PDB file of C-alpha atoms and ligand atoms in Angstrom:
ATOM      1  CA  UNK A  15      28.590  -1.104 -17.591  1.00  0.00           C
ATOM      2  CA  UNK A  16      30.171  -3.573 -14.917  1.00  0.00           C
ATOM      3  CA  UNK A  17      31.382  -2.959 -11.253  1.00  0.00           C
ATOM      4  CA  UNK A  18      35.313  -3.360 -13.472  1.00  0.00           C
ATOM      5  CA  UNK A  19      34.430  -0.391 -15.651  1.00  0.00           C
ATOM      6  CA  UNK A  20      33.769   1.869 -12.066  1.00  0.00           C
ATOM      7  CA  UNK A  21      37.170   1.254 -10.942  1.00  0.00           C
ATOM      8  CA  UNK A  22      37.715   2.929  -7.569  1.00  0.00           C
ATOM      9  CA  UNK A  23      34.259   4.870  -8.116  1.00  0.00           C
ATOM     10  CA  UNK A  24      32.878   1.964  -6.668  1.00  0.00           C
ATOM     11  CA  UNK A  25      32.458   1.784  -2.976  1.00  0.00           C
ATOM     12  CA  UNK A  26      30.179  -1.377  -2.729  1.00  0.00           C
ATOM     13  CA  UNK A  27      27.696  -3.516  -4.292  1.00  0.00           C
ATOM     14  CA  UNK A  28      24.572  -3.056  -2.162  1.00  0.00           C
ATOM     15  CA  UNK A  29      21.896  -5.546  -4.530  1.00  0.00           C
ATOM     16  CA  UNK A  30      23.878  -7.552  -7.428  1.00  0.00           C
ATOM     17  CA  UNK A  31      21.899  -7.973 -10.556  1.00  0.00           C
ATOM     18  CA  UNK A  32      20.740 -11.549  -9.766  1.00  0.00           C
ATOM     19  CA  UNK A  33      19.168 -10.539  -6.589  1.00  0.00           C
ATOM     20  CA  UNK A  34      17.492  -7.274  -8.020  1.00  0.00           C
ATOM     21  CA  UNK A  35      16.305  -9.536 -10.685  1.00  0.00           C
ATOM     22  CA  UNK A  36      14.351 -12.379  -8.066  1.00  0.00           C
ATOM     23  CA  UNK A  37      13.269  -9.661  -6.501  1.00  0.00           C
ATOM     24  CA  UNK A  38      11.549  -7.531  -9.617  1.00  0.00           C
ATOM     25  CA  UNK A  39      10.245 -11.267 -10.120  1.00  0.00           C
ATOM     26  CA  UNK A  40       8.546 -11.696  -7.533  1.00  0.00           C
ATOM     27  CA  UNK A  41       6.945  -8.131  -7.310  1.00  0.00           C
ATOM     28  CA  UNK A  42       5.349  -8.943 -10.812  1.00  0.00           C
ATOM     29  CA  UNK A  43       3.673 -11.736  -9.506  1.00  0.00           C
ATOM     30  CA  UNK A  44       2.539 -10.184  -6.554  1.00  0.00           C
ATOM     31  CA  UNK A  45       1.278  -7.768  -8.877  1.00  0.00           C
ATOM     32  CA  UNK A  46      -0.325  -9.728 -11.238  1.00  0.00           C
ATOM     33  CA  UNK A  47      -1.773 -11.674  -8.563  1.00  0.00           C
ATOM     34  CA  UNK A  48      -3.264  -8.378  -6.804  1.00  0.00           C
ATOM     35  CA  UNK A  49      -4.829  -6.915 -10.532  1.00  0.00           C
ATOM     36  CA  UNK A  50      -6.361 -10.147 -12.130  1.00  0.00           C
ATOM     37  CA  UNK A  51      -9.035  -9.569 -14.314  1.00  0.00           C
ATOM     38  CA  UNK A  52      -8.120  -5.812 -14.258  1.00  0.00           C
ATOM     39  CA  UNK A  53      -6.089  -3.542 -16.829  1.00  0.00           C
ATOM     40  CA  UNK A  54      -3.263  -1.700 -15.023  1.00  0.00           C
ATOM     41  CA  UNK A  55      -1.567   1.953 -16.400  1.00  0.00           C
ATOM     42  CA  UNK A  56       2.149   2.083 -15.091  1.00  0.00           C
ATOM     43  CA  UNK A  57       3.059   5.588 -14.717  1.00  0.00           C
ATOM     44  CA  UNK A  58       7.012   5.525 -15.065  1.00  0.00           C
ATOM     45  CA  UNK A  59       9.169   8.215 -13.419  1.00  0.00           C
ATOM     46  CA  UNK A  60      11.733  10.021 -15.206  1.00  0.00           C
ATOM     47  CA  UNK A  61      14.109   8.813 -15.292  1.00  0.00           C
ATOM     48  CA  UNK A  62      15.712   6.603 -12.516  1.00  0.00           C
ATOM     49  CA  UNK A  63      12.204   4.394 -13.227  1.00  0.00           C
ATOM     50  CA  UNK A  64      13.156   3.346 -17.038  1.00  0.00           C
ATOM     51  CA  UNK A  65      15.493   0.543 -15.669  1.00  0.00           C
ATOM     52  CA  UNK A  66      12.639  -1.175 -12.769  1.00  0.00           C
ATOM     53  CA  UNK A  67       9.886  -0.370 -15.500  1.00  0.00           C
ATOM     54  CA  UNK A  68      11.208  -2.388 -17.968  1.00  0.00           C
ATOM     55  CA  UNK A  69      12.046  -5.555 -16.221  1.00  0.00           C
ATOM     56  CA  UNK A  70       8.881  -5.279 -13.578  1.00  0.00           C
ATOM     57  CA  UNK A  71       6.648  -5.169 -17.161  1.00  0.00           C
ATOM     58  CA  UNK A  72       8.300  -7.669 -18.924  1.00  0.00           C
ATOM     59  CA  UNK A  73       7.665 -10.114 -15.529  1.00  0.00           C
ATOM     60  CA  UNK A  74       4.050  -9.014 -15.327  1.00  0.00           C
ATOM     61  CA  UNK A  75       1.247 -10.919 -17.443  1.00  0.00           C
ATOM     62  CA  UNK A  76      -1.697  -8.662 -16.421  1.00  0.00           C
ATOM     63  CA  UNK A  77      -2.415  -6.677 -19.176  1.00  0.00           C
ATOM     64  CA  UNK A  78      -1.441  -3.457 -19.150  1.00  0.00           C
ATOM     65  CA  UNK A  79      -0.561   0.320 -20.580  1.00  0.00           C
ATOM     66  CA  UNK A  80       2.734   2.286 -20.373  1.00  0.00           C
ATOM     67  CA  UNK A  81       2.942   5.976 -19.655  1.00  0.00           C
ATOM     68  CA  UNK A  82       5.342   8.393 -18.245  1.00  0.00           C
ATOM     69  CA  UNK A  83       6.160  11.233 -16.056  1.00  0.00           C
ATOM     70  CA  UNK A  84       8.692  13.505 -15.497  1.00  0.00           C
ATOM     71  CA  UNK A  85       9.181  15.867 -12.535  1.00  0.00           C
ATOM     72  CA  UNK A  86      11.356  18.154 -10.794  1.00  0.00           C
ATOM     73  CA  UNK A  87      11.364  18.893  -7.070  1.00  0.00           C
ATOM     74  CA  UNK A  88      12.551  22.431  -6.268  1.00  0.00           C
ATOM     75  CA  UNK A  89      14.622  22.515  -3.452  1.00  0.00           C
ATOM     76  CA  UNK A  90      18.458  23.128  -2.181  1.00  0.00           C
ATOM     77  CA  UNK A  91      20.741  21.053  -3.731  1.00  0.00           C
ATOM     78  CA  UNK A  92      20.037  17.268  -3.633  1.00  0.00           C
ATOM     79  CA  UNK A  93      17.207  17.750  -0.623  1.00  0.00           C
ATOM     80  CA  UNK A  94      13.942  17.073  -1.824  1.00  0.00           C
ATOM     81  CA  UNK A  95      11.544  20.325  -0.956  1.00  0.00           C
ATOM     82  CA  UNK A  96       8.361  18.808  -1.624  1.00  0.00           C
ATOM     83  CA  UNK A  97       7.761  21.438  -4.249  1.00  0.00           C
ATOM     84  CA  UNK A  98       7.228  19.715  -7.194  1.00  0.00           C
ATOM     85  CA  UNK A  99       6.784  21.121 -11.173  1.00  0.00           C
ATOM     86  CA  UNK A 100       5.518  18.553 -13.554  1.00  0.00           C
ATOM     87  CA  UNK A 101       8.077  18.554 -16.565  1.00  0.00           C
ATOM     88  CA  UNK A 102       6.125  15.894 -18.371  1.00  0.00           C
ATOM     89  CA  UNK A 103       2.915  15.187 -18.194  1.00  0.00           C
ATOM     90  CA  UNK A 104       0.530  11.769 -19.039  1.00  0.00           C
ATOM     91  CA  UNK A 105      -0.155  11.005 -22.784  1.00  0.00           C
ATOM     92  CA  UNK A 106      -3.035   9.597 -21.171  1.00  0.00           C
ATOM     93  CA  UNK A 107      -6.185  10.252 -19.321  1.00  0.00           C
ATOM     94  CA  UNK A 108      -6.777   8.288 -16.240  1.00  0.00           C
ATOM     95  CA  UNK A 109     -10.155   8.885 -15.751  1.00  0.00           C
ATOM     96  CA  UNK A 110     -11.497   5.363 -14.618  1.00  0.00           C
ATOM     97  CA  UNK A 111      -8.069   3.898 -14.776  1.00  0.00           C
ATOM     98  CA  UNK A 112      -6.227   1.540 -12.362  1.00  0.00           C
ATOM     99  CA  UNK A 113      -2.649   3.243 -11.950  1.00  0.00           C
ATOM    100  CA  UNK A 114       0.520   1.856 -10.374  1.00  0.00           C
ATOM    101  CA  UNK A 115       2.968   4.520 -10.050  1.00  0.00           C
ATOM    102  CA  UNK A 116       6.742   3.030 -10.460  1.00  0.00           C
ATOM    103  CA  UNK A 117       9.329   4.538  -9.045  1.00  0.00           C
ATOM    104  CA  UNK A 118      13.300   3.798  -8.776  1.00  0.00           C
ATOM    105  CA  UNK A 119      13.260   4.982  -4.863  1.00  0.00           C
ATOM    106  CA  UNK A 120      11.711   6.447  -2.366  1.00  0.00           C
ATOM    107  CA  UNK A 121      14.002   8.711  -0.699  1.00  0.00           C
ATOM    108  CA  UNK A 122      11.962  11.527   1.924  1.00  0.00           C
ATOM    109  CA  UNK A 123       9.178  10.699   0.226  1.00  0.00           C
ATOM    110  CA  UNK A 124       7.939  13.966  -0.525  1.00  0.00           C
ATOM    111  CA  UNK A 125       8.202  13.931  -4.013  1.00  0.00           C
ATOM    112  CA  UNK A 126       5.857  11.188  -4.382  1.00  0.00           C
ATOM    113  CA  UNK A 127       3.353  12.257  -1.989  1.00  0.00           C
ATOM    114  CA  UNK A 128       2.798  15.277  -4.186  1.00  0.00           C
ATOM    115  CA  UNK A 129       2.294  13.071  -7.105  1.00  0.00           C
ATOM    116  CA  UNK A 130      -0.088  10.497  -5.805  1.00  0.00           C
ATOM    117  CA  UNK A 131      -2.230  13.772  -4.651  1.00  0.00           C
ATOM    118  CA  UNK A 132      -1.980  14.779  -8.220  1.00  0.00           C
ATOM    119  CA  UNK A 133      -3.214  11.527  -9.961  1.00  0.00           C
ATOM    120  CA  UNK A 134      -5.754  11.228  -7.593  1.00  0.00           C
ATOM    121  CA  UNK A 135      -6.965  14.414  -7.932  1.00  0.00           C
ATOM    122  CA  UNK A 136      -7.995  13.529 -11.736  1.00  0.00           C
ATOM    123  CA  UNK A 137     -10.090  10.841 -10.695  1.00  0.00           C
ATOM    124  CA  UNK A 138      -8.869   7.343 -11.312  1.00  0.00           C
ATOM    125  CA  UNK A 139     -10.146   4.013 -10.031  1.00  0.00           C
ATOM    126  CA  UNK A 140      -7.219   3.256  -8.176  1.00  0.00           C
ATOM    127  CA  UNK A 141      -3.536   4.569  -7.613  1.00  0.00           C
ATOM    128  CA  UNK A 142      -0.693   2.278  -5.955  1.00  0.00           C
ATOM    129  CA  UNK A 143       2.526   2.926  -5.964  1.00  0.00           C
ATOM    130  CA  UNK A 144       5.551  -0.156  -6.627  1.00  0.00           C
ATOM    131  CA  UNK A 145       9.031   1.394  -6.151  1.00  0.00           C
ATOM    132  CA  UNK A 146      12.217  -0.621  -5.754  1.00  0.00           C
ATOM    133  CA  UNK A 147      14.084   1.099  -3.536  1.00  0.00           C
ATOM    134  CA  UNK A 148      12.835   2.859  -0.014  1.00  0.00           C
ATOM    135  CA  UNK A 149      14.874   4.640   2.827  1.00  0.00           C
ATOM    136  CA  UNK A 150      12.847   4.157   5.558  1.00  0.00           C
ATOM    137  CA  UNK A 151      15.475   6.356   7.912  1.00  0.00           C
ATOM    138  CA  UNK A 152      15.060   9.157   5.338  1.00  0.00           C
ATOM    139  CA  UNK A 153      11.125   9.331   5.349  1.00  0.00           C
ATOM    140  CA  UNK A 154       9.505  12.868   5.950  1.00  0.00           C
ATOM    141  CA  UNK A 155       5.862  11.904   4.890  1.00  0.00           C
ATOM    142  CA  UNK A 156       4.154   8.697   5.026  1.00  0.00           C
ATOM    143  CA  UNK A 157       3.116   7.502   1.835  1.00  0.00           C
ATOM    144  CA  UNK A 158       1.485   4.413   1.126  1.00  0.00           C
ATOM    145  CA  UNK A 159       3.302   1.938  -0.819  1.00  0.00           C
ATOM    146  CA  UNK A 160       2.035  -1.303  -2.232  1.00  0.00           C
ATOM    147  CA  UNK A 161       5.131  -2.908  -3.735  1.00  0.00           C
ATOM    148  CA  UNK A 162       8.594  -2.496  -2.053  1.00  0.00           C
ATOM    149  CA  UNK A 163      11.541  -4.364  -3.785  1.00  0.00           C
ATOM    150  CA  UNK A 164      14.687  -3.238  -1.068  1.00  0.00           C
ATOM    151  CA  UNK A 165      14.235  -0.944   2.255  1.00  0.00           C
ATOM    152  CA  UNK A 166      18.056   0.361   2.377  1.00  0.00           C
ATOM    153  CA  UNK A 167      20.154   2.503   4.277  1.00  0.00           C
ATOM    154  CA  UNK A 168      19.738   6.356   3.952  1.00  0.00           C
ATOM    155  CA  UNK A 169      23.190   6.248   1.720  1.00  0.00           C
ATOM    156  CA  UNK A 170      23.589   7.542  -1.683  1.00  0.00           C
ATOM    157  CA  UNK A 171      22.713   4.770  -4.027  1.00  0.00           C
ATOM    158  CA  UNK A 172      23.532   4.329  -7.929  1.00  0.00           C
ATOM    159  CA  UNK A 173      22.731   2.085 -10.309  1.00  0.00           C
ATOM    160  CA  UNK A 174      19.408   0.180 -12.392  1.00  0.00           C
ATOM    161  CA  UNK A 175      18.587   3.432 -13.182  1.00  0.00           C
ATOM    162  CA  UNK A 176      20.041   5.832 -10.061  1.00  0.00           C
ATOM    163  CA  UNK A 177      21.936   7.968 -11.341  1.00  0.00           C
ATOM    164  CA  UNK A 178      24.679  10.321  -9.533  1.00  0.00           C
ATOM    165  CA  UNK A 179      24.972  13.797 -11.748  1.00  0.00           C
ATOM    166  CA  UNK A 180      23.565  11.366 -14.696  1.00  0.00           C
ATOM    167  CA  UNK A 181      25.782   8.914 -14.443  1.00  0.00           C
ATOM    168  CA  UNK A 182      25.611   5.194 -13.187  1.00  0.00           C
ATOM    169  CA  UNK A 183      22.080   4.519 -14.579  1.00  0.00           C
ATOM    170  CA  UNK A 184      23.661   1.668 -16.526  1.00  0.00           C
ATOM    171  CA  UNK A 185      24.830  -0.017 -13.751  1.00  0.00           C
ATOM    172  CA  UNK A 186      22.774  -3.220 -13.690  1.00  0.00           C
ATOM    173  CA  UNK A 187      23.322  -3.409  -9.916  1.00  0.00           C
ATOM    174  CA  UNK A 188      22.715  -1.275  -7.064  1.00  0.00           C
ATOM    175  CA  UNK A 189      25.916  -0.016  -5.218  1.00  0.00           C
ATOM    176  CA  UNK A 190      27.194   2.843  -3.404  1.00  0.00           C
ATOM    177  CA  UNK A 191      30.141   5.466  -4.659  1.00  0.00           C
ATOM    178  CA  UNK A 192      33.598   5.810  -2.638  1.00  0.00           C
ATOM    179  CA  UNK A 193      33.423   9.239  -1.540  1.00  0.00           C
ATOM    180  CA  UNK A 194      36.287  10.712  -3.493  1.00  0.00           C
ATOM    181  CA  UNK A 195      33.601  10.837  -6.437  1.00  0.00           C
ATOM    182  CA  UNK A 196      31.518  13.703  -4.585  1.00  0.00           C
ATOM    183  CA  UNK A 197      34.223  15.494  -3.809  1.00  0.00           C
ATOM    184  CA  UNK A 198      35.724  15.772  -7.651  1.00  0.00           C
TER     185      UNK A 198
HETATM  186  P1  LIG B   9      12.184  12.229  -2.347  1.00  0.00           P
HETATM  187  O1  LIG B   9      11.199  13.294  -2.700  1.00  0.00           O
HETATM  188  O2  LIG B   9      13.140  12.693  -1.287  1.00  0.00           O
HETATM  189  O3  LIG B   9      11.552  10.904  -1.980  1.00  0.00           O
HETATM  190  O4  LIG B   9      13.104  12.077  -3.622  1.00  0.00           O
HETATM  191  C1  LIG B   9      13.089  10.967  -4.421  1.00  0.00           C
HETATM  192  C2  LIG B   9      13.934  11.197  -5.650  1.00  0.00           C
HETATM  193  O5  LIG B   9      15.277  11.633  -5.301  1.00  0.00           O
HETATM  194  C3  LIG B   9      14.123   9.885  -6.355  1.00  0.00           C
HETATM  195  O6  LIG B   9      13.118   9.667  -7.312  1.00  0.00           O
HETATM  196  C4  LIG B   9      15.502  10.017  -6.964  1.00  0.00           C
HETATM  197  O7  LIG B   9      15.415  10.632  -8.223  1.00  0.00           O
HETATM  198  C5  LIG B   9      16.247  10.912  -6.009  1.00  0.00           C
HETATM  199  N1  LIG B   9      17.070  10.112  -5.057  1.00  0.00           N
HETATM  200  C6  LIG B   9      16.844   9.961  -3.737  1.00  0.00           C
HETATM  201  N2  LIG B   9      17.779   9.181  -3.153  1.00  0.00           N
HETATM  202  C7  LIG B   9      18.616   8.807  -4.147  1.00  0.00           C
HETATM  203  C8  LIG B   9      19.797   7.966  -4.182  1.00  0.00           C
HETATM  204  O8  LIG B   9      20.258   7.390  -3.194  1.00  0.00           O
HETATM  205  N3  LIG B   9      20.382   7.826  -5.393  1.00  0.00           N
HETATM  206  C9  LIG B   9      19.903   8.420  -6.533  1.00  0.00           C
HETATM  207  N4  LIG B   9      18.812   9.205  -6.535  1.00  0.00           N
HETATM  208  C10 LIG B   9      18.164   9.405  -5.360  1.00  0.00           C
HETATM  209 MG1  LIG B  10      12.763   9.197  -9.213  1.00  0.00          MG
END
């Protein structure tokens, strides 16, 4: 999918594909240069993550596991709540295990926060979190976060995995929608 095939969906490109791409680059080798000698777990998050999990991975040379998560956040409409129901859980048990938790965005940041609490709470040797996207304007809880590709505006961002009502995730850039699309 290209900005052509969006049409007037499109309002504009915030990050094109070649500057997403430097920038997953050089969060790998940040990465890799913060974990050497140790094995890292990514914990991917359903499903905005799959697009920044792939590419961050394929960049990193530490060696490492994949595993993956998917959660809901109850709540009114698109407002996070901070109420959060695990959908899918680990395949594996992190028990001793350094974890990096990657994320697409961080939006109020309240969904997160309630998972790093839950990782931690089953005792591994580390958790970090890497996300590529944070609105700084938008947080409600201070979370820690390692590895920050983009701080953006608090506006409604598809694309590399952001999806608006599923759609967009294919976009390999990060842009924002003309508003007509929210309104159909
Ligand atoms: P938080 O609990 O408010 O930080 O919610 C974060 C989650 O909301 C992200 O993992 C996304 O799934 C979703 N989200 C927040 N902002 C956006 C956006 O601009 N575009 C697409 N999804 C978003
Ligand atoms: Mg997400």
């Amino acid at each position: 999918m290209d900005a052509t095939d969006m049409g007037s969906d499109l309002e504009k490109i915030l990050l094109t594909e070649e500057q997403v791409a430097t920038r997953v680059a050089e969060m790998a080798a940040q990465i890799d240069a913060d974990y050497t000698g140790r094995e890292v777990l990514l914990v991917g998050v359903l499903k905005g993550a799959v697009m920044i999990m792939a590419d961050l991975s394929r960049q990193m040379h530490t060696e490492l596991t994949m595993d993956w998560m998917a959660v809901s956040s109850y709540g009114s409409g698109t407002k996070s709540s901070g109420v959060v129901r695990i959908l899918k859980d680990l395949d594996t048990d992190i028990d001793g295990r350094h974890v990096l938790v990657v994320e697409d965005i961080i939006d109020s940041g309240l969904t997160l926060s309630w998972l790093v609490a839950n990782l931690r709470s089953r005792n591994p040797a580390s958790v970090e979190v890497a996300t590529l996207l944070r609105k700084p304007e938008s947080a409600k809880v201070d979370v820690d976060v390692r590895y920050v590709g983009f701080d953006v505006p608090s506006e409604f961002v598809v694309g590399y995995g952001l999806d608006y009502a599923g759609r967009y995730r294919n976009l390999p850039f990060v842009g924002t929608l003309a508003p007509h699309v929210y309104q159909r």
